[in-house]
Each structure stands twice: as C-alpha cells, then as structure tokens.
Backbone as ProteinMPNN parsed JSONL, in Angstrom:
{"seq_chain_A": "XXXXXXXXXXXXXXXXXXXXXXXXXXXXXXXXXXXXXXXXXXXXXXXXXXXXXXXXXXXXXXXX", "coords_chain_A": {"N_chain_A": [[-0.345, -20.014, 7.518], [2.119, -18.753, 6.452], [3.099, -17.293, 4.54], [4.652, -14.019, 4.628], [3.172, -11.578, 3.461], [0.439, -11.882, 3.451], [-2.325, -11.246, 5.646], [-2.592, -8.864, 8.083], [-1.03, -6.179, 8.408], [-0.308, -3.981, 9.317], [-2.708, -2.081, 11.552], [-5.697, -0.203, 10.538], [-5.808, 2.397, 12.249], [-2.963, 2.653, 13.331], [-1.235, 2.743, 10.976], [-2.526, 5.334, 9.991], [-1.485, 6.969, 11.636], [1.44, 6.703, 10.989], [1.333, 7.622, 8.969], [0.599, 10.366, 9.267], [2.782, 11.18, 10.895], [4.264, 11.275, 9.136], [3.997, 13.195, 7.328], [3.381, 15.552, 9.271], [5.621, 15.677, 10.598], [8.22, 14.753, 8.829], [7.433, 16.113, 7.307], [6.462, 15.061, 4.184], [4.746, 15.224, 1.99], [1.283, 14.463, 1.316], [0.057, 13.383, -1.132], [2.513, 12.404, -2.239], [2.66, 9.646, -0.152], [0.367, 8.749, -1.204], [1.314, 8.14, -3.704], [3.341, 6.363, -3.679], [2.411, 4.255, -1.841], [1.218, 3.47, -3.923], [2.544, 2.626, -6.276], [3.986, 0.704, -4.398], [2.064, -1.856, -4.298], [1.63, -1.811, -7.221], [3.954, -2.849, -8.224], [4.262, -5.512, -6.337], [1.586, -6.893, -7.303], [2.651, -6.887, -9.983], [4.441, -9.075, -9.398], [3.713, -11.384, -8.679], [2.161, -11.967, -10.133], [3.164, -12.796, -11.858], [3.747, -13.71, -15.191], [1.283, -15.043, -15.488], [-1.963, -14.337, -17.876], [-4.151, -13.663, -16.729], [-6.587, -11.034, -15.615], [-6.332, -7.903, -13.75], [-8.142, -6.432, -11.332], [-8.092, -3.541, -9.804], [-10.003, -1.486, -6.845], [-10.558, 1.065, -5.925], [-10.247, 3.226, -2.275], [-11.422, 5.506, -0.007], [-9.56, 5.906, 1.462], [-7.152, 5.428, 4.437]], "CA_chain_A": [[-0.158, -18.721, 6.923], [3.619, -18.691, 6.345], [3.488, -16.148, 3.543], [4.495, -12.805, 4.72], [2.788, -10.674, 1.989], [-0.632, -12.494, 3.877], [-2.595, -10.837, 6.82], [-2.594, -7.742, 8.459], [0.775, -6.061, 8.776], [-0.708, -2.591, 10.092], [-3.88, -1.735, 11.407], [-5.93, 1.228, 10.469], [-5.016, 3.196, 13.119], [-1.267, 2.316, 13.407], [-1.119, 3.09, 10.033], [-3.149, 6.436, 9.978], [-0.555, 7.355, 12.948], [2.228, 6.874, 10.639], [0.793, 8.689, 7.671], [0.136, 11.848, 10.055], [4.079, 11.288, 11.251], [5.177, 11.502, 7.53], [3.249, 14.688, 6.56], [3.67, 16.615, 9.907], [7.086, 15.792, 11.051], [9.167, 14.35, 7.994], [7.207, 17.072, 5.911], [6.13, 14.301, 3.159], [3.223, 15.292, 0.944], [0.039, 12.922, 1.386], [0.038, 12.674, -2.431], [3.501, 11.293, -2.324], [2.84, 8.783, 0.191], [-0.19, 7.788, -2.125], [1.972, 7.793, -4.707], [4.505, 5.195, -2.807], [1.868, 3.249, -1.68], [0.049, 3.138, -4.958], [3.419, 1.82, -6.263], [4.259, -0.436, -4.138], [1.26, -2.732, -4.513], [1.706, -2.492, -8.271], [5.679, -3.895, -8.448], [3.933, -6.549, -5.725], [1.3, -7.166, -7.714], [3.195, -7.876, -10.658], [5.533, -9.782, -9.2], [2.893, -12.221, -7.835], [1.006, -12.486, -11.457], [4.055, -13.142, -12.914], [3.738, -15.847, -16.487], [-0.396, -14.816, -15.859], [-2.383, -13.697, -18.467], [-5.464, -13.261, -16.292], [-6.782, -9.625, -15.575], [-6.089, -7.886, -12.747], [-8.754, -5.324, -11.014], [-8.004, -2.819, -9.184], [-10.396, -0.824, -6.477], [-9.699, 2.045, -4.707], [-11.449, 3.551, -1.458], [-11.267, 6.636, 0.384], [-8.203, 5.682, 2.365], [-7.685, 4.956, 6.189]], "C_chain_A": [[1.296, -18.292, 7.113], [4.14, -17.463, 5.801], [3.698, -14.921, 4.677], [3.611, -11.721, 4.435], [0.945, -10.912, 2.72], [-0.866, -11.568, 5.02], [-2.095, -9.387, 7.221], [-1.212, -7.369, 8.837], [0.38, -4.564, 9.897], [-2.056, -2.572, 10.463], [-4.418, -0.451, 11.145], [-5.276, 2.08, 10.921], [-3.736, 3.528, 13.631], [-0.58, 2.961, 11.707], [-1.504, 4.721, 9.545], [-2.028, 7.751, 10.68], [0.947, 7.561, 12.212], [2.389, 7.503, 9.455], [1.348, 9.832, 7.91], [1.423, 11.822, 10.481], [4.566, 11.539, 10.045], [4.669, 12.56, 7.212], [3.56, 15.385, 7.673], [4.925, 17.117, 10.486], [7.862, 15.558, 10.111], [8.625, 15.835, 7.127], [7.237, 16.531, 4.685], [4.583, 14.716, 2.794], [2.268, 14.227, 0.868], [0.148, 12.405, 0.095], [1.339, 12.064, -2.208], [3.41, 10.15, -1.603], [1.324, 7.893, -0.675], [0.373, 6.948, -2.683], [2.855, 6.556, -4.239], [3.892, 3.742, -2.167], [1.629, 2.084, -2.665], [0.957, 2.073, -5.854], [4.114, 1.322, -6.095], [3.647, -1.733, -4.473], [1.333, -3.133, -6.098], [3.152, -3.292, -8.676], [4.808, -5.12, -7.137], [2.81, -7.21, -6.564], [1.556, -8.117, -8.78], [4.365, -8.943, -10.359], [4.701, -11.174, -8.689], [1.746, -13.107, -8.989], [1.745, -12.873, -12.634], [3.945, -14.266, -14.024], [1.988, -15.58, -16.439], [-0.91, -14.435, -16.686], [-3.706, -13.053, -18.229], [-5.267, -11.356, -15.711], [-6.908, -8.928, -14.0], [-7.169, -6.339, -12.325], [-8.394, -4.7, -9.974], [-9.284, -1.566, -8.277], [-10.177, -0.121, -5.549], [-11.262, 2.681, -3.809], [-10.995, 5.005, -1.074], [-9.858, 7.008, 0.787], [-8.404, 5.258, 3.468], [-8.354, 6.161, 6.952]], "O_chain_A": [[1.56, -17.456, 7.977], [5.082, -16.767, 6.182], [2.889, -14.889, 5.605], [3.357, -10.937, 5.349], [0.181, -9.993, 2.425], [0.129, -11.026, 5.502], [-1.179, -8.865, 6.585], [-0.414, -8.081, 9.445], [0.826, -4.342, 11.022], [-2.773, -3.112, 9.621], [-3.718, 0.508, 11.471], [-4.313, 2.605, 10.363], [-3.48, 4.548, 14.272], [0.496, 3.544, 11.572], [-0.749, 5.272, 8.744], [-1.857, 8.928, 10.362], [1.679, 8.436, 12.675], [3.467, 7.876, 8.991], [2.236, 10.375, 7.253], [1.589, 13.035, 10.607], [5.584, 12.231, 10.087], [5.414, 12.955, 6.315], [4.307, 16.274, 7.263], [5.293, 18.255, 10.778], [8.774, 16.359, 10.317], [9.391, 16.496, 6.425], [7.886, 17.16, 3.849], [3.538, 14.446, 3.386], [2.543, 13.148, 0.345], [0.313, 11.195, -0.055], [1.187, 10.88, -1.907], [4.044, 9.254, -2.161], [1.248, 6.665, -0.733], [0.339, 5.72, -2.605], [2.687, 5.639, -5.043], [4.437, 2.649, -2.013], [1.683, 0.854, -2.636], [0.511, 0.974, -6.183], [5.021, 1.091, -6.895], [4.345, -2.667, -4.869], [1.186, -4.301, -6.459], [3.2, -4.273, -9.418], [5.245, -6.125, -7.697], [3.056, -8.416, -6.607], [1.21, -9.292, -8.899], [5.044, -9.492, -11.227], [5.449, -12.055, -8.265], [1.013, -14.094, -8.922], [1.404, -13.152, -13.784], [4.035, -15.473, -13.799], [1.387, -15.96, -17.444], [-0.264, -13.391, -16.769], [-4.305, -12.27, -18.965], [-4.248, -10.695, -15.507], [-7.593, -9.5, -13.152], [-6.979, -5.291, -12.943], [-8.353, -5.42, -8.976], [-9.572, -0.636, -9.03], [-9.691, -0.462, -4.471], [-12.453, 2.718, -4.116], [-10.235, 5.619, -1.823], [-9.208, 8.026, 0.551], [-9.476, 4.747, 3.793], [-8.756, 6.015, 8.106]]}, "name": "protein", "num_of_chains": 1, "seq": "XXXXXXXXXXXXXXXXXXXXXXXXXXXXXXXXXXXXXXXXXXXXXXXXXXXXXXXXXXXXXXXX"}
C-alpha cells in the first residue's frame, strides 16, 4: 500500500477535533468546510477517472 490517497489518513475523532477547531477558533462555517471537503474529493476523483467513461456514484452520510 504505497499509494498515499489509500488508507486512513484521519480518524473520526481526530478529524471531528479538527472540524470543531475550524468553526470555534478560526471562525470557519461548517458549510464551508463541507463545501472544501465536498470539493476536494471531486478534483481527486476526477483526477483518478481520468480517459474513463465509467460512472461514478456518489453517497453521502451524516458526517463524522
């Protein structure tokens, strides 16, 4: 497992922790860090399905 982009980079809780640091101390809007999330994964996405013509699904959950 060489790839980067592979395996857990954050866990829930490490992640949850840095959410709650961006909204209470930076003063970042939860929707914006949706929003930042939401497109990141799609510029990674396409960058990964690049020359594909297969279909790509997307499901979303509650959050962490």
């Amino acid at each position: 497992m060489n790839d980067p982009r592979r395996g857990e980079l954050w866990s829930a809780a490490s992640s949850a922790a840095v959410d709650r640091h961006s909204i209470d101390v930076v003063g970042m809007p939860s929707a914006l860090l949706m929003e930042r999330a939401a497109l990141a994964c799609s510029h990674e996405t396409v960058a990964l399905r690049a020359g594909s013509s297969l279909p790509v699904w997307v499901l979303c959950g509650p959050g962490n």
